[in-house]
mmCIF file of C-alpha atoms in Angstrom:
data_model
loop_
_atom_site.group_PDB
_atom_site.id
_atom_site.type_symbol
_atom_site.label_atom_id
_atom_site.label_comp_id
_atom_site.label_asym_id
_atom_site.label_seq_id
_atom_site.Cartn_x
_atom_site.Cartn_y
_atom_site.Cartn_z
ATOM 1 C CA MET A 1 0.911 0.010 0.085
ATOM 2 C CA ILE A 2 1.239 3.255 -0.812
ATOM 3 C CA VAL A 3 0.105 6.313 0.659
ATOM 4 C CA ASP A 4 0.548 10.336 -0.470
ATOM 5 C CA VAL A 5 0.435 12.388 3.259
ATOM 6 C CA HIS A 6 1.054 15.732 0.978
ATOM 7 C CA THR A 7 -1.133 16.458 -1.984
ATOM 8 C CA HIS A 8 -3.517 19.575 -2.899
ATOM 9 C CA TYR A 9 -7.443 19.905 -4.228
ATOM 10 C CA VAL A 10 -9.159 23.221 -5.640
ATOM 11 C CA ALA A 11 -12.771 23.339 -5.903
ATOM 12 C CA LYS A 12 -13.903 23.640 -9.168
ATOM 13 C CA GLY A 13 -15.748 26.423 -7.598
ATOM 14 C CA TRP A 14 -17.629 28.209 -4.482
ATOM 15 C CA PRO A 15 -19.652 30.816 -3.794
ATOM 16 C CA ASP A 16 -18.320 34.611 -3.152
ATOM 17 C CA LEU A 17 -16.312 34.696 0.448
ATOM 18 C CA GLY A 18 -17.568 37.859 1.260
ATOM 19 C CA TRP A 19 -14.754 40.754 0.597
ATOM 20 C CA PRO A 20 -13.338 42.486 -1.706
ATOM 21 C CA GLY A 21 -9.928 40.629 -3.654
ATOM 22 C CA ALA A 22 -11.424 36.988 -1.782
ATOM 23 C CA PRO A 23 -10.043 34.107 -3.682
ATOM 24 C CA ARG A 24 -12.037 33.249 -6.789
ATOM 25 C CA LEU A 25 -11.589 30.836 -9.545
ATOM 26 C CA ARG A 26 -12.141 32.181 -13.083
ATOM 27 C CA ILE A 27 -12.692 28.926 -15.374
ATOM 28 C CA GLU A 28 -10.580 29.085 -18.718
ATOM 29 C CA SER A 29 -11.084 25.303 -19.717
ATOM 30 C CA GLU A 30 -13.119 22.577 -19.431
ATOM 31 C CA ARG A 31 -9.232 21.532 -17.936
ATOM 32 C CA GLU A 32 -7.936 24.608 -17.216
ATOM 33 C CA ALA A 33 -8.728 27.407 -14.558
ATOM 34 C CA MET A 34 -6.563 29.958 -12.686
ATOM 35 C CA ILE A 35 -6.773 30.954 -8.960
ATOM 36 C CA VAL A 36 -7.020 35.005 -8.520
ATOM 37 C CA VAL A 37 -6.093 36.678 -5.208
ATOM 38 C CA ASN A 38 -6.563 39.884 -4.817
ATOM 39 C CA ASP A 39 -7.899 40.185 -8.253
ATOM 40 C CA ARG A 40 -4.549 39.373 -9.835
ATOM 41 C CA ASP A 41 -3.730 35.752 -11.072
ATOM 42 C CA PHE A 42 -2.483 33.833 -8.531
ATOM 43 C CA ARG A 43 -1.662 30.138 -9.694
ATOM 44 C CA ARG A 44 -3.228 28.295 -12.934
ATOM 45 C CA ILE A 45 -4.456 24.980 -11.824
ATOM 46 C CA GLN A 46 -5.455 22.130 -14.001
ATOM 47 C CA ASP A 47 -8.773 19.487 -13.770
ATOM 48 C CA ASP A 48 -6.146 17.582 -11.288
ATOM 49 C CA CYS A 49 -7.126 19.740 -8.890
ATOM 50 C CA TRP A 50 -10.813 19.558 -8.527
ATOM 51 C CA ASP A 51 -12.098 15.936 -10.950
ATOM 52 C CA PRO A 52 -11.460 12.527 -8.809
ATOM 53 C CA GLU A 53 -11.798 10.845 -11.197
ATOM 54 C CA VAL A 54 -8.459 12.377 -13.397
ATOM 55 C CA ARG A 55 -6.759 12.261 -9.919
ATOM 56 C CA LEU A 56 -7.443 8.840 -9.122
ATOM 57 C CA ALA A 57 -5.907 7.766 -12.604
ATOM 58 C CA THR A 58 -3.179 10.779 -12.481
ATOM 59 C CA MET A 59 -2.071 10.011 -8.686
ATOM 60 C CA GLY A 60 0.198 7.171 -9.065
ATOM 61 C CA VAL A 61 -0.117 5.707 -5.459
ATOM 62 C CA ASP A 62 -3.253 4.073 -3.486
ATOM 63 C CA ARG A 63 -3.914 6.389 -1.796
ATOM 64 C CA GLN A 64 -3.692 9.522 -0.889
ATOM 65 C CA VAL A 65 -4.543 12.718 1.686
ATOM 66 C CA VAL A 66 -6.050 15.156 0.106
ATOM 67 C CA SER A 67 -5.281 18.773 1.698
ATOM 68 C CA PRO A 68 -6.696 22.286 1.627
ATOM 69 C CA THR A 69 -4.365 24.737 -0.761
ATOM 70 C CA PRO A 70 -3.237 27.007 2.007
ATOM 71 C CA VAL A 71 -3.904 30.651 0.240
ATOM 72 C CA PHE A 72 -7.227 29.720 1.401
ATOM 73 C CA PHE A 73 -6.912 29.435 4.976
ATOM 74 C CA ALA A 74 -7.870 33.368 5.214
ATOM 75 C CA TYR A 75 -6.395 33.793 8.900
ATOM 76 C CA GLU A 76 -6.018 37.364 8.223
ATOM 77 C CA ARG A 77 -9.620 37.582 7.586
ATOM 78 C CA PRO A 78 -11.953 37.995 11.194
ATOM 79 C CA ALA A 79 -12.880 35.113 12.462
ATOM 80 C CA LYS A 80 -16.082 34.205 12.024
ATOM 81 C CA GLN A 81 -15.537 34.912 8.051
ATOM 82 C CA ALA A 82 -12.549 32.918 8.516
ATOM 83 C CA ALA A 83 -14.919 30.092 9.653
ATOM 84 C CA ASN A 84 -17.824 30.384 7.393
ATOM 85 C CA VAL A 85 -14.690 30.459 4.387
ATOM 86 C CA ALA A 86 -13.379 26.516 5.841
ATOM 87 C CA ARG A 87 -16.741 25.462 5.980
ATOM 88 C CA ILE A 88 -17.226 26.307 2.041
ATOM 89 C CA PHE A 89 -14.276 24.658 1.827
ATOM 90 C CA ASN A 90 -14.079 21.471 3.695
ATOM 91 C CA ASP A 91 -17.679 20.704 2.628
ATOM 92 C CA LEU A 92 -15.795 20.922 -0.858
ATOM 93 C CA ALA A 93 -13.493 18.277 -0.651
ATOM 94 C CA LEU A 94 -15.840 16.116 0.703
ATOM 95 C CA GLU A 95 -17.889 15.602 -2.739
ATOM 96 C CA ILE A 96 -14.205 15.208 -4.577
ATOM 97 C CA CYS A 97 -13.134 12.879 -1.603
ATOM 98 C CA ALA A 98 -15.773 10.506 -2.030
ATOM 99 C CA ASP A 99 -13.823 7.453 -3.326
ATOM 100 C CA GLU A 100 -12.509 5.988 0.074
ATOM 101 C CA ARG A 101 -8.699 6.259 -1.564
ATOM 102 C CA LEU A 102 -8.957 9.835 -1.459
ATOM 103 C CA ILE A 103 -8.414 10.704 2.186
ATOM 104 C CA PRO A 104 -9.464 14.529 3.012
ATOM 105 C CA PHE A 105 -7.973 16.979 5.569
ATOM 106 C CA CYS A 106 -9.929 19.817 6.457
ATOM 107 C CA GLN A 107 -9.095 23.894 7.599
ATOM 108 C CA VAL A 108 -9.761 25.427 10.038
ATOM 109 C CA PRO A 109 -9.598 29.249 11.073
ATOM 110 C CA LEU A 110 -6.755 28.777 12.970
ATOM 111 C CA GLN A 111 -6.470 32.440 14.367
ATOM 112 C CA ASP A 112 -9.276 31.700 16.861
ATOM 113 C CA PRO A 113 -9.134 28.066 18.471
ATOM 114 C CA ASP A 114 -12.626 27.691 19.980
ATOM 115 C CA LEU A 115 -13.775 28.440 16.235
ATOM 116 C CA ALA A 116 -10.821 26.223 15.029
ATOM 117 C CA CYS A 117 -11.808 23.351 17.927
ATOM 118 C CA GLU A 118 -15.644 23.789 16.138
ATOM 119 C CA GLU A 119 -14.885 23.577 12.685
ATOM 120 C CA LEU A 120 -12.509 20.305 13.474
ATOM 121 C CA ASP A 121 -14.937 18.649 15.256
ATOM 122 C CA ARG A 122 -17.568 18.885 12.359
ATOM 123 C CA CYS A 123 -15.643 17.803 10.251
ATOM 124 C CA LEU A 124 -14.275 14.531 11.970
ATOM 125 C CA ALA A 125 -18.318 14.325 12.167
ATOM 126 C CA ALA A 126 -18.441 14.243 8.002
ATOM 127 C CA GLY A 127 -15.925 12.017 7.247
ATOM 128 C CA HIS A 128 -12.817 14.549 7.152
ATOM 129 C CA ARG A 129 -9.675 12.275 8.616
ATOM 130 C CA GLY A 130 -7.708 15.253 9.812
ATOM 131 C CA VAL A 131 -6.438 18.648 9.460
ATOM 132 C CA GLU A 132 -3.783 20.873 7.412
ATOM 133 C CA ILE A 133 -2.780 23.710 9.239
ATOM 134 C CA GLY A 134 -0.800 26.635 7.823
ATOM 135 C CA ASN A 135 2.786 27.293 10.094
ATOM 136 C CA HIS A 136 1.610 30.191 11.754
ATOM 137 C CA VAL A 137 -1.191 33.682 12.280
ATOM 138 C CA GLY A 138 0.165 36.448 11.412
ATOM 139 C CA ASP A 139 3.322 36.762 14.341
ATOM 140 C CA ARG A 140 2.010 33.391 16.229
ATOM 141 C CA ASP A 141 3.585 30.726 15.676
ATOM 142 C CA LEU A 142 2.953 27.779 16.516
ATOM 143 C CA ASP A 143 4.116 27.762 20.227
ATOM 144 C CA ASP A 144 1.003 30.537 20.004
ATOM 145 C CA GLU A 145 -1.717 29.765 23.159
ATOM 146 C CA GLY A 146 -4.170 29.555 20.688
ATOM 147 C CA VAL A 147 -2.712 27.114 18.604
ATOM 148 C CA VAL A 148 -1.251 25.226 21.255
ATOM 149 C CA GLN A 149 -5.017 25.210 22.395
ATOM 150 C CA PHE A 150 -6.095 23.574 18.988
ATOM 151 C CA LEU A 151 -3.196 21.080 19.010
ATOM 152 C CA GLN A 152 -4.249 19.055 22.043
ATOM 153 C CA HIS A 153 -7.581 19.249 20.897
ATOM 154 C CA CYS A 154 -6.543 17.215 17.758
ATOM 155 C CA ALA A 155 -5.022 15.059 20.104
ATOM 156 C CA ALA A 156 -7.971 14.311 21.866
ATOM 157 C CA ARG A 157 -9.845 13.717 19.021
ATOM 158 C CA ASN A 158 -6.984 11.184 17.583
ATOM 159 C CA ALA A 159 -6.805 13.850 14.383
ATOM 160 C CA PRO A 160 -3.893 13.681 12.575
ATOM 161 C CA VAL A 161 -2.279 17.603 11.797
ATOM 162 C CA PHE A 162 -0.032 18.433 8.726
ATOM 163 C CA VAL A 163 1.602 21.282 8.638
ATOM 164 C CA HIS A 164 2.047 23.630 5.762
ATOM 165 C CA PRO A 165 4.251 26.772 5.246
ATOM 166 C CA TRP A 166 2.074 29.642 3.742
ATOM 167 C CA ASP A 167 1.570 33.252 3.757
ATOM 168 C CA LEU A 168 5.652 33.884 3.259
ATOM 169 C CA PRO A 169 7.769 36.872 3.209
ATOM 170 C CA THR A 170 7.968 39.402 0.369
ATOM 171 C CA GLY A 171 10.846 42.104 -0.676
ATOM 172 C CA PRO A 172 13.632 42.496 -3.656
ATOM 173 C CA ARG A 173 15.363 39.421 -2.822
ATOM 174 C CA LEU A 174 12.908 36.657 -2.592
ATOM 175 C CA ASP A 175 10.849 38.139 -5.364
ATOM 176 C CA ARG A 176 13.391 36.619 -7.830
ATOM 177 C CA TRP A 177 13.454 33.032 -9.205
ATOM 178 C CA MET A 178 10.700 31.937 -7.029
ATOM 179 C CA ALA A 179 13.006 32.187 -4.164
ATOM 180 C CA GLN A 180 9.578 32.401 -1.910
ATOM 181 C CA TRP A 181 9.357 28.745 -2.425
ATOM 182 C CA LEU A 182 13.195 27.729 -3.022
ATOM 183 C CA VAL A 183 14.433 30.121 -0.125
ATOM 184 C CA GLY A 184 11.052 30.760 2.149
ATOM 185 C CA MET A 185 9.509 27.571 2.554
ATOM 186 C CA PRO A 186 11.998 25.261 3.954
ATOM 187 C CA ALA A 187 13.018 28.273 6.024
ATOM 188 C CA GLU A 188 9.517 28.581 7.394
ATOM 189 C CA THR A 189 9.159 25.396 8.244
ATOM 190 C CA HIS A 190 11.973 24.897 10.364
ATOM 191 C CA LEU A 191 11.334 28.038 12.110
ATOM 192 C CA SER A 192 8.206 26.803 13.557
ATOM 193 C CA ILE A 193 9.767 23.160 14.748
ATOM 194 C CA LEU A 194 12.119 25.374 16.432
ATOM 195 C CA ALA A 195 8.795 27.128 17.491
ATOM 196 C CA MET A 196 7.477 23.179 18.458
ATOM 197 C CA ILE A 197 10.716 22.635 20.721
ATOM 198 C CA LEU A 198 11.583 25.811 21.856
ATOM 199 C CA GLY A 199 8.529 27.401 22.620
ATOM 200 C CA GLY A 200 7.552 23.880 25.010
ATOM 201 C CA VAL A 201 4.829 23.132 22.628
ATOM 202 C CA PHE A 202 5.804 19.136 23.314
ATOM 203 C CA ASP A 203 6.191 19.659 26.535
ATOM 204 C CA ARG A 204 2.679 20.686 26.661
ATOM 205 C CA VAL A 205 0.647 18.179 24.135
ATOM 206 C CA PRO A 206 -0.044 14.454 24.651
ATOM 207 C CA GLU A 207 2.958 12.064 23.157
ATOM 208 C CA THR A 208 -0.176 10.959 21.296
ATOM 209 C CA LEU A 209 -0.462 14.387 19.289
ATOM 210 C CA ARG A 210 0.567 12.418 15.746
ATOM 211 C CA ILE A 211 1.720 15.698 13.689
ATOM 212 C CA CYS A 212 3.663 16.278 10.339
ATOM 213 C CA PHE A 213 5.253 18.941 8.513
ATOM 214 C CA ALA A 214 5.829 19.912 4.729
ATOM 215 C CA HIS A 215 8.774 19.598 2.542
ATOM 216 C CA GLY A 216 10.987 17.550 4.278
ATOM 217 C CA GLY A 217 10.772 19.002 7.008
ATOM 218 C CA GLY A 218 12.582 22.212 5.279
ATOM 219 C CA SER A 219 16.176 22.924 6.641
ATOM 220 C CA PHE A 220 15.729 21.445 9.824
ATOM 221 C CA ALA A 221 17.595 17.982 9.247
ATOM 222 C CA PHE A 222 20.328 19.608 8.270
ATOM 223 C CA TRP A 223 20.756 22.033 11.430
ATOM 224 C CA LEU A 224 19.839 20.030 13.799
ATOM 225 C CA GLY A 225 23.120 19.789 15.696
ATOM 226 C CA ARG A 226 24.124 23.815 15.417
ATOM 227 C CA PHE A 227 20.670 24.114 17.093
ATOM 228 C CA GLU A 228 21.645 21.548 19.694
ATOM 229 C CA ASN A 229 25.050 23.200 20.088
ATOM 230 C CA ALA A 230 22.764 26.588 20.626
ATOM 231 C CA TRP A 231 20.848 24.933 22.769
ATOM 232 C CA HIS A 232 23.642 23.390 25.202
ATOM 233 C CA ARG A 233 26.056 26.431 25.088
ATOM 234 C CA ARG A 234 23.521 29.578 25.414
ATOM 235 C CA ASN A 235 21.079 28.010 27.766
ATOM 236 C CA ASP A 236 20.380 31.078 29.091
ATOM 237 C CA VAL A 237 19.092 32.300 25.953
ATOM 238 C CA ILE A 238 16.825 29.257 23.964
ATOM 239 C CA GLY A 239 16.431 26.369 26.727
ATOM 240 C CA THR A 240 12.871 26.917 27.379
ATOM 241 C CA SER A 241 12.338 23.419 26.850
ATOM 242 C CA GLU A 242 12.868 20.680 29.210
ATOM 243 C CA HIS A 243 14.904 18.782 26.838
ATOM 244 C CA PRO A 244 17.286 19.499 24.192
ATOM 245 C CA PRO A 245 15.835 19.394 20.544
ATOM 246 C CA SER A 246 17.041 15.872 19.263
ATOM 247 C CA HIS A 247 15.326 14.075 22.622
ATOM 248 C CA TYR A 248 11.887 15.904 20.935
ATOM 249 C CA LEU A 249 12.485 13.993 16.821
ATOM 250 C CA ASP A 250 10.227 10.926 17.477
ATOM 251 C CA ARG A 251 7.261 13.462 18.258
ATOM 252 C CA PHE A 252 6.822 14.461 14.939
ATOM 253 C CA SER A 253 6.869 13.075 11.031
ATOM 254 C CA VAL A 254 8.413 15.010 7.721
ATOM 255 C CA ASP A 255 7.244 14.246 4.262
ATOM 256 C CA SER A 256 9.395 12.950 1.632
ATOM 257 C CA VAL A 257 9.919 15.765 -0.636
ATOM 258 C CA VAL A 258 13.211 16.985 -0.982
ATOM 259 C CA PHE A 259 13.689 15.122 -4.323
ATOM 260 C CA ASP A 260 17.589 14.623 -3.509
ATOM 261 C CA GLU A 261 19.496 10.845 -2.028
ATOM 262 C CA ARG A 262 21.665 12.303 -0.275
ATOM 263 C CA ALA A 263 19.311 15.275 1.319
ATOM 264 C CA LEU A 264 16.743 11.959 1.736
ATOM 265 C CA ARG A 265 19.281 9.801 3.853
ATOM 266 C CA LEU A 266 20.138 13.013 5.563
ATOM 267 C CA LEU A 267 16.645 13.023 6.620
ATOM 268 C CA VAL A 268 15.908 9.481 7.499
ATOM 269 C CA ASP A 269 18.926 9.478 9.556
ATOM 270 C CA THR A 270 18.534 12.437 11.379
ATOM 271 C CA MET A 271 14.673 11.684 11.834
ATOM 272 C CA GLY A 272 14.125 7.584 11.124
ATOM 273 C CA GLU A 273 12.406 5.317 8.716
ATOM 274 C CA ASP A 274 9.322 5.165 10.777
ATOM 275 C CA ARG A 275 9.118 9.497 10.866
ATOM 276 C CA VAL A 276 9.489 9.938 7.540
ATOM 277 C CA MET A 277 6.177 9.537 5.171
ATOM 278 C CA LEU A 278 5.795 9.542 1.468
ATOM 279 C CA GLY A 279 4.543 12.858 -0.158
ATOM 280 C CA SER A 280 4.536 14.358 -3.688
ATOM 281 C CA ASP A 281 2.700 18.072 -3.449
ATOM 282 C CA TYR A 282 0.311 16.328 -5.768
ATOM 283 C CA PRO A 283 -0.572 17.894 -8.934
ATOM 284 C CA TYR A 284 1.181 21.352 -8.479
ATOM 285 C CA PRO A 285 4.676 21.325 -10.862
ATOM 286 C CA LEU A 286 6.981 21.731 -8.246
ATOM 287 C CA GLY A 287 6.689 18.472 -6.891
ATOM 288 C CA GLU A 288 7.453 14.830 -7.255
ATOM 289 C CA SER A 289 7.179 13.355 -10.421
ATOM 290 C CA PRO A 290 6.021 10.111 -10.847
ATOM 291 C CA VAL A 291 5.504 9.849 -6.801
ATOM 292 C CA GLY A 292 7.424 7.833 -4.772
ATOM 293 C CA ARG A 293 10.857 7.234 -7.239
ATOM 294 C CA LEU A 294 13.435 9.518 -4.499
ATOM 295 C CA VAL A 295 12.286 6.623 -2.055
ATOM 296 C CA SER A 296 11.664 3.523 -4.480
ATOM 297 C CA GLY A 297 15.353 4.121 -5.828
ATOM 298 C CA ALA A 298 17.123 5.026 -3.350
ATOM 299 C CA GLY A 299 19.300 2.201 -2.512
ATOM 300 C CA PHE A 300 20.559 3.062 0.621
ATOM 301 C CA LEU A 301 16.503 2.045 2.163
ATOM 302 C CA SER A 302 16.511 -1.335 3.405
ATOM 303 C CA ASP A 303 13.238 -2.932 2.137
ATOM 304 C CA ARG A 304 11.669 -2.309 5.947
ATOM 305 C CA ALA A 305 12.580 0.954 5.657
ATOM 306 C CA ARG A 306 11.234 1.416 2.204
ATOM 307 C CA ALA A 307 8.128 -0.150 2.780
ATOM 308 C CA ARG A 308 7.455 2.322 5.914
ATOM 309 C CA ILE A 309 8.487 5.612 4.605
ATOM 310 C CA LEU A 310 5.573 4.432 1.006
ATOM 311 C CA GLY A 311 2.953 3.473 3.302
ATOM 312 C CA GLY A 312 3.644 1.827 6.878
ATOM 313 C CA ASN A 313 4.023 5.156 8.462
ATOM 314 C CA ALA A 314 1.002 6.985 7.318
ATOM 315 C CA GLU A 315 -1.336 3.759 7.701
ATOM 316 C CA THR A 316 0.193 4.607 11.750
ATOM 317 C CA PHE A 317 -0.337 8.876 11.414
ATOM 318 C CA LEU A 318 -3.676 8.090 9.937
ATOM 319 C CA GLY A 319 -4.379 6.437 12.860
ATOM 320 C CA GLU A 320 -4.872 2.821 10.958
ATOM 321 C CA THR A 321 -2.340 0.836 12.631
ATOM 322 C CA PRO A 322 -2.085 0.480 16.757
#
């Protein structure tokens, strides 16, 4: 069983979201459309975003976790408005994921923990299996009190959490060469793993919380040694967690979207073969295609490790194995 834990959907259409410049979809043909945000073209998409038959025919795996596209999170909007956006997209996701091979993850208005918990509960009752969240809400990172409250609720409800970077910094140095995606996304993910550790989140949420970070956890694995060294040598500044960073490596997972066998080896060596899951970023152009090529062809992996990364770890993440 091969399971892809990192894919996205966009519905073919939705009602007006209620504010000027709100995301909308401009349909350009039966197979193509343009996401428009703030009245500017944001991303061209195809029918593999919304058509389950196309998705099932092209996804290249046995099952997919299907998550929102982060541009629709609406964390910057008033909480009740974001809750309405979440309801709209979450209900549309269930229509796309009617086939049991497509596993829907919902979105929530993370800026309001009470509303976020309510929407998660509604979605779990309706058929969603977990939740995707952005890696920050404005200047509030994952150690924010409200976010911690939500993560505690996810643990209590046995709902897996997938963390995806979003709302990336901009500026002259980042607006070239897709640097927001090539540099900003890995850095944002690394920063939020640090927030989970140094902010004491893992000391406060139950060990039963199942949480995965996109894009191989960003640059975290490469810089764990620097992080560990700083915790021991400058404990007066950053020693806010009960234990050094390496103590928490069994508290979270990452996906495999790193594109290079040397990077995958470092990731598996750092996190362990039970903490890496197949991810592709399907159907977007910066994703892996064909899905699973890196893991399937990695010569350093044992048969057990390959099977765990391709599907077994995802089944554990989804709560399907003891």
